[in-house]
Short mmCIF file of N, CA and C in Angstrom, two decimals:
data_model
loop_
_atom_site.label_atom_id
_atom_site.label_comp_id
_atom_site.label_asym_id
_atom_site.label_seq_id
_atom_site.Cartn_x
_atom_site.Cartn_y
_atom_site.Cartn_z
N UNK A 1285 92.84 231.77 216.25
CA UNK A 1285 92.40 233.12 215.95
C UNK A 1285 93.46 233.82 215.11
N UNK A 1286 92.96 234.58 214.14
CA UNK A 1286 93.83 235.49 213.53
C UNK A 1286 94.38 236.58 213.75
N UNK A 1287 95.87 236.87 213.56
CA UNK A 1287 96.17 238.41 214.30
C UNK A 1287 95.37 239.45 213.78
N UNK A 1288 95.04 240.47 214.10
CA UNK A 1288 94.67 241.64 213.28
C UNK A 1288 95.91 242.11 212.40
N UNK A 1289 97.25 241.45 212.98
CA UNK A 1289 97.83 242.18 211.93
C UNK A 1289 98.45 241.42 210.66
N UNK A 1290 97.40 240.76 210.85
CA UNK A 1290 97.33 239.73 209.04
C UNK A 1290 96.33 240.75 208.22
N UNK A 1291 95.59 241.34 208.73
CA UNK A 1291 94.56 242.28 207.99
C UNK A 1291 94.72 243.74 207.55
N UNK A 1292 96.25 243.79 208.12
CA UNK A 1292 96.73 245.32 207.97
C UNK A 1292 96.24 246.71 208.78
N UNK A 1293 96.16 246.29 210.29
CA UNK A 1293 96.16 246.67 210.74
C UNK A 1293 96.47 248.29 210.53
N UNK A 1294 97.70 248.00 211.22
CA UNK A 1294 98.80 248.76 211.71
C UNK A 1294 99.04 249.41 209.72
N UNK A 1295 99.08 248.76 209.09
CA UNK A 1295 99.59 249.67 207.53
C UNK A 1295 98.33 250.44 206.54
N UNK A 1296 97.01 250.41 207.20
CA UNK A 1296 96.04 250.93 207.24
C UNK A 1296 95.98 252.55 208.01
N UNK A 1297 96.38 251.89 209.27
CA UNK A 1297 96.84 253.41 210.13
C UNK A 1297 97.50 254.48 209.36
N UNK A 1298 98.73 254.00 209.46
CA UNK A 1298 100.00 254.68 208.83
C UNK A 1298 99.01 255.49 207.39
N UNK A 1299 99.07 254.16 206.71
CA UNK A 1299 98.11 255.43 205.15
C UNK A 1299 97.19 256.48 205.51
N UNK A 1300 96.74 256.18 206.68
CA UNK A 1300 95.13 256.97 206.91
C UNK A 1300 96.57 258.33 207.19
N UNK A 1301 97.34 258.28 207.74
CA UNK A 1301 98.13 259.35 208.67
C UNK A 1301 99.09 260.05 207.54
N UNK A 1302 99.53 259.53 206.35
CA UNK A 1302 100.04 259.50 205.11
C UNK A 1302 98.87 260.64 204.68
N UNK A 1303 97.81 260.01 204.38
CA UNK A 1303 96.97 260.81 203.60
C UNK A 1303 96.77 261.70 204.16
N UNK A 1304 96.45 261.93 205.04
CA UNK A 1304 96.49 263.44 205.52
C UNK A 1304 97.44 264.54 205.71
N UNK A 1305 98.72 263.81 205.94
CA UNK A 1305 100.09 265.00 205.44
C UNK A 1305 100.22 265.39 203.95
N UNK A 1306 99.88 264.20 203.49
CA UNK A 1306 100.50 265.01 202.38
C UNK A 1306 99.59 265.39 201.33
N UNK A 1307 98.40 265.25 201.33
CA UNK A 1307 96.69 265.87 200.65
C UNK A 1307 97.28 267.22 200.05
N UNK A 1308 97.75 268.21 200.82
CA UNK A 1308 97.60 269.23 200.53
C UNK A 1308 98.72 269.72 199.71
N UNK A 1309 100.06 268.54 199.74
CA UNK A 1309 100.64 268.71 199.08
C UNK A 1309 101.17 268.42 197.38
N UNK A 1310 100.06 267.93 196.78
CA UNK A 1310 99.48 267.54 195.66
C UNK A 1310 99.73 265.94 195.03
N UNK A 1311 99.16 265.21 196.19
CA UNK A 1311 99.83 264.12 196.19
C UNK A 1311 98.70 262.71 196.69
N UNK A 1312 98.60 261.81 195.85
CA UNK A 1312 97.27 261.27 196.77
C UNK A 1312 97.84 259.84 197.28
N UNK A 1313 97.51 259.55 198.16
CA UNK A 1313 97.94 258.27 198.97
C UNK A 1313 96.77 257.24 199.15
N UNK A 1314 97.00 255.90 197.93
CA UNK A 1314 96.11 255.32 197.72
C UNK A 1314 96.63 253.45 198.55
N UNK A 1315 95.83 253.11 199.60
CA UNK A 1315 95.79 252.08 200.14
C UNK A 1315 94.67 251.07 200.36
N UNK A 1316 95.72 249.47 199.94
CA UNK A 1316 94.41 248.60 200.25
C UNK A 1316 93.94 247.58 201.33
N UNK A 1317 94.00 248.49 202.73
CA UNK A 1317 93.66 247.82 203.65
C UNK A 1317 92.86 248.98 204.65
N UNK A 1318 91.91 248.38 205.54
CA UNK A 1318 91.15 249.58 205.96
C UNK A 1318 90.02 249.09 205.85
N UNK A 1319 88.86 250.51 206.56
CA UNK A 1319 87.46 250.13 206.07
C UNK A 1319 87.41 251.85 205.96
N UNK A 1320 86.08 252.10 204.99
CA UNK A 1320 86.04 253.25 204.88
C UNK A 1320 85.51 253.80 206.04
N UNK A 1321 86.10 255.24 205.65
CA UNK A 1321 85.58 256.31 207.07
C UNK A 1321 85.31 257.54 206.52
N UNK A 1322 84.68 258.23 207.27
CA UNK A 1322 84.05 259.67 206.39
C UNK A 1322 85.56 260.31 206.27
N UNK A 1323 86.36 260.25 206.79
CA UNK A 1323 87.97 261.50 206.15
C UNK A 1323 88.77 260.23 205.50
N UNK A 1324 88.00 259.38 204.85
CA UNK A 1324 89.08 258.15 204.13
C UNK A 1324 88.58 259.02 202.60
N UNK A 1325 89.58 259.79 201.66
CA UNK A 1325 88.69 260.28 201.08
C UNK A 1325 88.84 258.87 199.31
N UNK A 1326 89.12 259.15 198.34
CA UNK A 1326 88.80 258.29 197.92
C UNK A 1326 90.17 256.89 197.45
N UNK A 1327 91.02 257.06 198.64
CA UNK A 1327 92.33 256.18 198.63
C UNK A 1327 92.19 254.48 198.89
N UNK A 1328 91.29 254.58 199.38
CA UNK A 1328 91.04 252.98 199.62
C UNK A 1328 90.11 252.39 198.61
N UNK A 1329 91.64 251.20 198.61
CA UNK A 1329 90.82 250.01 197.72
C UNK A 1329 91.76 249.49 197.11
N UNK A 1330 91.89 248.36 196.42
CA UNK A 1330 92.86 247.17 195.78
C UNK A 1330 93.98 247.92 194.79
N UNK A 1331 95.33 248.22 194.84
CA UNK A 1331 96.56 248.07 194.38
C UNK A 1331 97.14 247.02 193.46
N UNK A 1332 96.63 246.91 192.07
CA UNK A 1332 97.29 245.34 191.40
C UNK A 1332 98.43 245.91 190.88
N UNK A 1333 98.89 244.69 191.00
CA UNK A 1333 100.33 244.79 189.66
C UNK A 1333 99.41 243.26 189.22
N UNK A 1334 100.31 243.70 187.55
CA UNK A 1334 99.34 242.46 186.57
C UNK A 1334 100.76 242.54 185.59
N UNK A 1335 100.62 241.33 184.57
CA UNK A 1335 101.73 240.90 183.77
C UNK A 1335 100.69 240.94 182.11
N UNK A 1336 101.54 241.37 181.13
CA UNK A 1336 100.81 241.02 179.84
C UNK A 1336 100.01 242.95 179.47
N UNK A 1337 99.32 242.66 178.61
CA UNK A 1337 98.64 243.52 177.84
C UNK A 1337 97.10 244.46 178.42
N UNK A 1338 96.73 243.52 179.60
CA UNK A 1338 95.37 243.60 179.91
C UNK A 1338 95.38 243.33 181.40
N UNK A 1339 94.99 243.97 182.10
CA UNK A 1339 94.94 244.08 183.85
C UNK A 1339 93.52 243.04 184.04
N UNK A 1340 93.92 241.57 184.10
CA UNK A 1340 92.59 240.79 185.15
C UNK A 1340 92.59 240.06 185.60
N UNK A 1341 92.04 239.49 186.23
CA UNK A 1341 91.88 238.50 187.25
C UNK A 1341 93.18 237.46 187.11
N UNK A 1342 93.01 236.85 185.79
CA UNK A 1342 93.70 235.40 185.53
C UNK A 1342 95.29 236.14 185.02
N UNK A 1343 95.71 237.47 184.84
CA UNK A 1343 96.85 238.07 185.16
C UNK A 1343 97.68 238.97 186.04
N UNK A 1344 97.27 238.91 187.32
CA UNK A 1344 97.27 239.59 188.41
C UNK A 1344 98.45 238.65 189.16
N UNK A 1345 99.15 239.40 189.28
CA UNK A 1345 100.48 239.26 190.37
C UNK A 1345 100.48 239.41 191.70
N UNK A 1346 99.96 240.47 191.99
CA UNK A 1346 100.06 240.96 193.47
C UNK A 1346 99.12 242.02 193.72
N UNK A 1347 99.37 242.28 195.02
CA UNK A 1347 98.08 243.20 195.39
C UNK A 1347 99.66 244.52 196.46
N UNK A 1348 99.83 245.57 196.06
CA UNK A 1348 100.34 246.23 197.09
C UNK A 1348 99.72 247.00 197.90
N UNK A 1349 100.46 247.49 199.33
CA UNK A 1349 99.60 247.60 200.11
C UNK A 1349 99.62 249.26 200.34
N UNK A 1350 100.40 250.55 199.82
CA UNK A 1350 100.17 251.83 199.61
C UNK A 1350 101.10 252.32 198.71
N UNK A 1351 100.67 253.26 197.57
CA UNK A 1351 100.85 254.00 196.29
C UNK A 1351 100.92 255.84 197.12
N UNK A 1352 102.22 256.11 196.79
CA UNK A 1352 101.88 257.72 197.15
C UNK A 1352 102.31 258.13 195.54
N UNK A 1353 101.10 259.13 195.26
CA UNK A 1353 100.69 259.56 193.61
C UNK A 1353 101.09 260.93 193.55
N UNK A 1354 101.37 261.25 192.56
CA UNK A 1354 101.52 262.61 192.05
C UNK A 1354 100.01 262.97 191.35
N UNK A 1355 98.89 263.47 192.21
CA UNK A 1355 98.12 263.97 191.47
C UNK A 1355 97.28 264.38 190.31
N UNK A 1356 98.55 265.21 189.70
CA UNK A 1356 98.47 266.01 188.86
C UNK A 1356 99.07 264.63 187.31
N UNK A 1357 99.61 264.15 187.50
CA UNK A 1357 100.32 263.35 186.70
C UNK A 1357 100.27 261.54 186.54
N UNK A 1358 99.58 261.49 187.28
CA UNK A 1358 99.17 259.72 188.28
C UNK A 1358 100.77 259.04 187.83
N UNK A 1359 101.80 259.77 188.11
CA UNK A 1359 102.96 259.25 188.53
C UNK A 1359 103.14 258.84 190.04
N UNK A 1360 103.28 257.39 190.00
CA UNK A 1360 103.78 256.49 191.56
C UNK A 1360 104.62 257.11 191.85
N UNK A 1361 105.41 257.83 192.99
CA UNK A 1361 106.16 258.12 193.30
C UNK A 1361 107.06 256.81 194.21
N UNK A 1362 106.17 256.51 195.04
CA UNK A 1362 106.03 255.51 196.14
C UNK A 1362 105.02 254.30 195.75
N UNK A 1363 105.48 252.83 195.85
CA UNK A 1363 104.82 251.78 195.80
C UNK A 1363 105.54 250.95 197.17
N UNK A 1364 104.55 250.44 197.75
CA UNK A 1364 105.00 249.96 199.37
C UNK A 1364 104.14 249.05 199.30
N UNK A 1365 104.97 247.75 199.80
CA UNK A 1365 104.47 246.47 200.89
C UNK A 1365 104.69 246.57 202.26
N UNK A 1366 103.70 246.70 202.81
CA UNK A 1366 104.07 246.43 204.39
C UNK A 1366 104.30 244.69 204.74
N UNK A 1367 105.03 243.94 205.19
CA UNK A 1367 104.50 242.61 205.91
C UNK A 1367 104.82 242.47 207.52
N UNK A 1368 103.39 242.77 207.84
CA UNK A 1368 103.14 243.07 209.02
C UNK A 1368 103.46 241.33 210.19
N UNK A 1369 103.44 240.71 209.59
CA UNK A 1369 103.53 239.31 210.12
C UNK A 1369 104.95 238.39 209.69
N UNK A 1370 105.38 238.90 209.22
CA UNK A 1370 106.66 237.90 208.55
C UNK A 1370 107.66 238.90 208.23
N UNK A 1371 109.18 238.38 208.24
CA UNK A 1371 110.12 239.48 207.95
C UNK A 1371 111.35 238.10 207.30
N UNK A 1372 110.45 236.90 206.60
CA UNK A 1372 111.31 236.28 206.00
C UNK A 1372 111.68 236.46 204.71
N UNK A 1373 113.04 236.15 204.19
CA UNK A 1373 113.91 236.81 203.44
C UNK A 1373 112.97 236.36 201.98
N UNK A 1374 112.68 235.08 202.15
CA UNK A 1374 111.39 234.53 200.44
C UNK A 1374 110.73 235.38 200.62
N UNK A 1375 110.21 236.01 201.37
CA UNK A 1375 108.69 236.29 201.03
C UNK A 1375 109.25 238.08 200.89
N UNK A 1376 109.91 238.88 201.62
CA UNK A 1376 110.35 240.05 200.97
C UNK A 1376 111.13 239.93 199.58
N UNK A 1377 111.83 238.74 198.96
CA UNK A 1377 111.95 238.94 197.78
C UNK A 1377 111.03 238.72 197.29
N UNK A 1378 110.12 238.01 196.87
CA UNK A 1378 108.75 237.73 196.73
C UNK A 1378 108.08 239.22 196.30
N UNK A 1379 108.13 239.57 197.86
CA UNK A 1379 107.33 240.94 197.31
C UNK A 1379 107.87 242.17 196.41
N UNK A 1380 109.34 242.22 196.09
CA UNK A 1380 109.76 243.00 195.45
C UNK A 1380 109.74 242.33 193.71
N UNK A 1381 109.63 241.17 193.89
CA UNK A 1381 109.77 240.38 192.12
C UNK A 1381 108.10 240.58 191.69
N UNK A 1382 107.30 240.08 192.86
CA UNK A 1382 105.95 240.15 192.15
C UNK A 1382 105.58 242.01 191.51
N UNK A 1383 106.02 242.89 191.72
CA UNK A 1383 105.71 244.07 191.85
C UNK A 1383 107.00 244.26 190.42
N UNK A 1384 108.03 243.77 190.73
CA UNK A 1384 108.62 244.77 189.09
C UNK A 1384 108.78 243.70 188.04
N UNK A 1385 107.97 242.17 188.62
CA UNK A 1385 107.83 241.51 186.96
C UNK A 1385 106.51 241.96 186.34
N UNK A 1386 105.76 242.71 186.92
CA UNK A 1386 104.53 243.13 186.00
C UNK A 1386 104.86 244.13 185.35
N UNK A 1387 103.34 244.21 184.26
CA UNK A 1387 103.38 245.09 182.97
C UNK A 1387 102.85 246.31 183.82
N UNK A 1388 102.45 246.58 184.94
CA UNK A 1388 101.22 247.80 185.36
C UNK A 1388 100.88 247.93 186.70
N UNK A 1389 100.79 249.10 187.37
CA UNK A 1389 100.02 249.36 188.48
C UNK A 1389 98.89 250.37 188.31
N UNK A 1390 97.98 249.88 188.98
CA UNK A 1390 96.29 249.76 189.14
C UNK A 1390 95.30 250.30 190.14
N UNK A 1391 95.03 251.34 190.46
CA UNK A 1391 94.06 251.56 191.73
C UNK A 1391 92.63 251.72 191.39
N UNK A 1392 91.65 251.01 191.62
CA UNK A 1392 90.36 251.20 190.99
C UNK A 1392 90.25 251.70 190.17
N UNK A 1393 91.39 250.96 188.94
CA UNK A 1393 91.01 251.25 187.53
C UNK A 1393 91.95 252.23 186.79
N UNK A 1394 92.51 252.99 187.70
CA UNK A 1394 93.36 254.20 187.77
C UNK A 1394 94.40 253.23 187.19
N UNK A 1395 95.30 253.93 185.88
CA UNK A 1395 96.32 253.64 185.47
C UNK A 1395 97.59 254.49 186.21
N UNK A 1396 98.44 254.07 186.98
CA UNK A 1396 99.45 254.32 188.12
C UNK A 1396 100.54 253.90 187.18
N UNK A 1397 101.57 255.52 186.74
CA UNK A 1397 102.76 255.27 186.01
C UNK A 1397 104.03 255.43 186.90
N UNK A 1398 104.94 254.22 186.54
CA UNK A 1398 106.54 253.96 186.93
C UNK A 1398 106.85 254.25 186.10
N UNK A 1399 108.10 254.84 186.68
CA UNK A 1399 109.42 255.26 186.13
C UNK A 1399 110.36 255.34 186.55
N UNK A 1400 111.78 256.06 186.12
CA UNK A 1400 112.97 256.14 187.49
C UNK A 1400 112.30 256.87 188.12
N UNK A 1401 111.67 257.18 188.67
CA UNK A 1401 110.99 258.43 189.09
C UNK A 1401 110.48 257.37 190.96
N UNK A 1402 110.11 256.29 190.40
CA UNK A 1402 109.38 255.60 191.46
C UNK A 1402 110.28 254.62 192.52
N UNK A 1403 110.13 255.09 193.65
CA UNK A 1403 110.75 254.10 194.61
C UNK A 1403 109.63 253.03 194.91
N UNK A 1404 110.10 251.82 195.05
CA UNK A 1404 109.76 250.22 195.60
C UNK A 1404 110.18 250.22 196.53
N UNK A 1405 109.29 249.91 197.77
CA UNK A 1405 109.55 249.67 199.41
C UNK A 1405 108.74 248.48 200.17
N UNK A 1406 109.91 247.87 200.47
CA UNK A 1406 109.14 246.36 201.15
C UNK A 1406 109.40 246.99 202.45
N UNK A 1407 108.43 246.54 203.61
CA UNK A 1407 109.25 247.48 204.83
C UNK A 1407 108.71 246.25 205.54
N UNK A 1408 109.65 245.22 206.61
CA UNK A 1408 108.81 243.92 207.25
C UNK A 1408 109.00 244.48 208.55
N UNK A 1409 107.72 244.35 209.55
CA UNK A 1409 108.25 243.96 211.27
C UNK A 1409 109.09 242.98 211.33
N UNK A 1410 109.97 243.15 211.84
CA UNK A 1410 111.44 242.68 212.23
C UNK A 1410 111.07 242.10 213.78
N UNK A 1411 111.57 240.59 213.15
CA UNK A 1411 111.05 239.57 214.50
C UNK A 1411 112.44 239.70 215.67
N UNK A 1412 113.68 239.72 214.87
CA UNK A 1412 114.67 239.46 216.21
C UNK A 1412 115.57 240.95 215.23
N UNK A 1413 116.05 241.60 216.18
CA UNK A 1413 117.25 242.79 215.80
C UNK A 1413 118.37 242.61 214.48
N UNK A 1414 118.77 240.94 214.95
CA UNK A 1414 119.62 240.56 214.16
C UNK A 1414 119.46 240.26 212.07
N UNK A 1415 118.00 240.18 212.23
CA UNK A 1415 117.75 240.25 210.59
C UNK A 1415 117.69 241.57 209.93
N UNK A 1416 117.86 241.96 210.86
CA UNK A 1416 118.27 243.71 210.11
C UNK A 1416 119.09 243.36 209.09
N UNK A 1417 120.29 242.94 209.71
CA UNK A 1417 121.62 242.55 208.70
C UNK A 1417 121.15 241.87 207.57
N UNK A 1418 120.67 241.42 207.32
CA UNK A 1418 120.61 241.13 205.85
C UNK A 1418 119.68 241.50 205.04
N UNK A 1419 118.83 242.76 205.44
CA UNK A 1419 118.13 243.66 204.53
C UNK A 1419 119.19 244.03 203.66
N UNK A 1420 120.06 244.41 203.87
CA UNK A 1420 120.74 245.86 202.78
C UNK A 1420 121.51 244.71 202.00
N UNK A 1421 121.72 243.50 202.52
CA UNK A 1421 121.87 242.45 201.18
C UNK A 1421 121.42 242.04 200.29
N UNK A 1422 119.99 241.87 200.64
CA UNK A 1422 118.50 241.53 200.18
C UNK A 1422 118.71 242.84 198.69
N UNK A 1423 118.54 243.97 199.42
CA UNK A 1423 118.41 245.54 198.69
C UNK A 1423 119.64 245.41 197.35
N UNK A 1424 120.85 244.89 197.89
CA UNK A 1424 121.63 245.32 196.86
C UNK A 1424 121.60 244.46 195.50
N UNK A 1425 121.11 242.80 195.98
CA UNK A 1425 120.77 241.76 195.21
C UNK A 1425 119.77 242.13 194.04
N UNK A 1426 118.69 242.47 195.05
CA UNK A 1426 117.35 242.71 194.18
C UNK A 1426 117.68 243.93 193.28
N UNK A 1427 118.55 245.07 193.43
CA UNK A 1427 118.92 246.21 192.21
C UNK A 1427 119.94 245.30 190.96
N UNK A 1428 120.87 244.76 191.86
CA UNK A 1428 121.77 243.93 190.65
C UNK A 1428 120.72 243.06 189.68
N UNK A 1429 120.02 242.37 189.88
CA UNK A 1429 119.04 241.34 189.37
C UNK A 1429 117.94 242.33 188.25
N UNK A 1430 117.56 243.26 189.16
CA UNK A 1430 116.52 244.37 188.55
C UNK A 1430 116.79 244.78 186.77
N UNK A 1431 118.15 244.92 186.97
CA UNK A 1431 119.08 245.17 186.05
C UNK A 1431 118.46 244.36 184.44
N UNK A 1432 118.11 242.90 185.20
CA UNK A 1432 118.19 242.52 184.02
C UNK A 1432 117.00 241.96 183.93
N UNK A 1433 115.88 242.69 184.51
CA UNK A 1433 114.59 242.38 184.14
C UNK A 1433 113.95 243.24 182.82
N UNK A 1434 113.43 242.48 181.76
CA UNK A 1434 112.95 243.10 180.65
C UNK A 1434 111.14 244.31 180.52
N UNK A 1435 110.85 243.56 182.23
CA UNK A 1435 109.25 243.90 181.90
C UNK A 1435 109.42 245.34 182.36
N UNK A 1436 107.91 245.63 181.92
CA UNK A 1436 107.74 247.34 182.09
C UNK A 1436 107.61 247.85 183.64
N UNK A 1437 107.50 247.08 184.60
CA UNK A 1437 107.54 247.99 185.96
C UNK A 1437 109.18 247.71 186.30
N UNK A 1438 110.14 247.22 185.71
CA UNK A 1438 111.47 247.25 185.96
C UNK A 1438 112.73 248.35 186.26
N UNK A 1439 111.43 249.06 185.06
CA UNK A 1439 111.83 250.75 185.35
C UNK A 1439 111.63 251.40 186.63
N UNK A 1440 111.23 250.77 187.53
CA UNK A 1440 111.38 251.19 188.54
C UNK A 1440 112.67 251.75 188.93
N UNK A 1441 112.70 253.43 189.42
CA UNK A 1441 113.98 253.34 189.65
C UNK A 1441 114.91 253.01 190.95
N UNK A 1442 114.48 252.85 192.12
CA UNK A 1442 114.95 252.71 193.12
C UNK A 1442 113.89 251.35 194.03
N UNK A 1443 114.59 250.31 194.89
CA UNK A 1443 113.92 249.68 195.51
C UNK A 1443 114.43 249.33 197.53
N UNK A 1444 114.07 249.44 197.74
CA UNK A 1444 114.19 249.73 199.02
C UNK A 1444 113.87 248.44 200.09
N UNK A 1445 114.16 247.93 200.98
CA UNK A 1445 113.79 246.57 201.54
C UNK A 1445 114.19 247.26 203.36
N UNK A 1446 113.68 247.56 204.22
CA UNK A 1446 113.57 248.58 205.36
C UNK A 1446 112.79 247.48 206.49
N UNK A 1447 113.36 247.56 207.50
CA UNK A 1447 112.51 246.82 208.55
C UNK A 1447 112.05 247.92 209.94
N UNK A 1448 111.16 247.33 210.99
CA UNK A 1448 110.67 248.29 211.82
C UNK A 1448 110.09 247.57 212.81
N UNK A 1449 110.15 247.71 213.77
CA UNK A 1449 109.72 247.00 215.18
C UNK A 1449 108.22 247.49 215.61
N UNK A 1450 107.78 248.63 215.30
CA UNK A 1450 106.85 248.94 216.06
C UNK A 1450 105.81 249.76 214.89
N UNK A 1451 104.44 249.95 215.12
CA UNK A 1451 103.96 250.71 214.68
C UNK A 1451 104.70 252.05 214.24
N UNK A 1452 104.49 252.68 215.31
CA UNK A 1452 105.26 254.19 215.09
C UNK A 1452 106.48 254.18 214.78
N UNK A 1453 107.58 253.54 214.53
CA UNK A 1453 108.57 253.04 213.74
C UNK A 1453 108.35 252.65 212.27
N UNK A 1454 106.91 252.21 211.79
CA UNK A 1454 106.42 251.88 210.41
C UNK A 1454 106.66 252.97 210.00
N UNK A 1455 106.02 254.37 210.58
CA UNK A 1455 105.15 255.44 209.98
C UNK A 1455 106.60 256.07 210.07
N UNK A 1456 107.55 256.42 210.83
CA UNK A 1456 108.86 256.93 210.79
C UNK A 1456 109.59 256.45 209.74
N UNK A 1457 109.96 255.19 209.32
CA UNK A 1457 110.05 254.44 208.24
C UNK A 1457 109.51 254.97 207.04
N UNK A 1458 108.15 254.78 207.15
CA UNK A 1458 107.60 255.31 205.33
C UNK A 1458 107.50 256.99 205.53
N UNK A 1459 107.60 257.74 206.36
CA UNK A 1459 107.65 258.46 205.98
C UNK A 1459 109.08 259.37 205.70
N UNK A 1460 110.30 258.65 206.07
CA UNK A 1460 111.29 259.20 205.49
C UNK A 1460 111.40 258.39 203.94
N UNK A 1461 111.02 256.97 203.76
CA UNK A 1461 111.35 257.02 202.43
C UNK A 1461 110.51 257.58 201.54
N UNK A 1462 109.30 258.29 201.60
CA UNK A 1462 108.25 259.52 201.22
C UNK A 1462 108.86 260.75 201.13
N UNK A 1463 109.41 261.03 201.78
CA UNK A 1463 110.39 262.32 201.92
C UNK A 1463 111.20 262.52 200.99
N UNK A 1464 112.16 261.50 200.91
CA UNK A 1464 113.67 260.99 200.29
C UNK A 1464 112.86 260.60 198.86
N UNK A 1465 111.72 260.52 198.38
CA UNK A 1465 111.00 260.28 197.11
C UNK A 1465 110.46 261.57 196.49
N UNK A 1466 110.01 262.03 197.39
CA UNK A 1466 109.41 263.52 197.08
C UNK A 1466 110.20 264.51 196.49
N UNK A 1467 111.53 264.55 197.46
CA UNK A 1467 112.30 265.62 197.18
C UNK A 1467 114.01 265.47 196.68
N UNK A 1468 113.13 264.09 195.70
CA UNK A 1468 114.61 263.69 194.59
C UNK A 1468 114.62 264.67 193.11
#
């Protein structure tokens, strides 16, 4: 049987709880895990990053799992992976390379602009206490390296690699690095 939290559970929640703080603050919080619900207003649905000239199928990188938007400007502020099932060190670099070797981010079509402007956040459930320690290694690697990536989401300006034990530890988690994005 499969966990539910291969399906995004728990990082479905958190967005639904995202979107509603910060709605009013001119800001839209777009996620792709969930099912719709009458107060899901129109945030759900597929997140690509893609490589090259043209966003499709046969150039698609990755899928992320919540975008907090500037509204008014469809500037990313926030681009986030949750990995709700794994907190191994490949697969969080993984998720930070697939996301700033592409040309573009994507929400049903929606052209989603990076800049220094945008923080990158891998945030994993953390299986034993002790792999904490080598997040902020992970973090400092992936900025040195970043350095010398040529593609257009490289501009990313900040990237972040954060772990969390519990649900309500996720949402404490993204929502200080939401905070610390907002009010740079």
């Amino acid at each position: 049987m499969v966990s539910p939290r291969a399906h995004g559970v728990g990082t479905a929640a958190v967005a639904r709880a995202l979107e509603q703080a910060l709605a009013a603050q001119g800001y839209d919080v777009l996620y792709g895990h969930g099912t719709a619900e009458p107060t899901t207003r129109k945030g759900l649905g597929q997140l690509h990053t893609w490589y090259g000239d043209r966003m499709g199928r046969a150039s698609m990188l990755a899928d992320l799992d919540i975008a907090i938007v500037e509204r008014a400007s469809d500037h990313a502020l926030v681009l986030v992976e949750v990995e709700e099932t794994t907190d191994r060190a490949k697969v969080l670099i993984g998720d930070v390379f697939t996301a700033l070797l592409g040309s573009g981010v994507s929400h049903l079509g929606r052209q989603l602009y990076v800049g220094a402007w945008t923080t990158l956040a891998v945030v994993a459930r953390l299986r034993r206490a002790a792999r904490a320690d080598r997040l902020p290694f992970i973090e400092e690697q992936v900025m040195a390296l970043k350095a010398k990536l040529t593609t257009p989401n490289a501009v990313i300006g900040r990237v972040l690699v954060r772990g969390y034990g519990t649900d309500a530890e996720l949402e404490a988690v993204l929502l200080d690095i939401v905070q610390s994005a907002t009010h740079r």
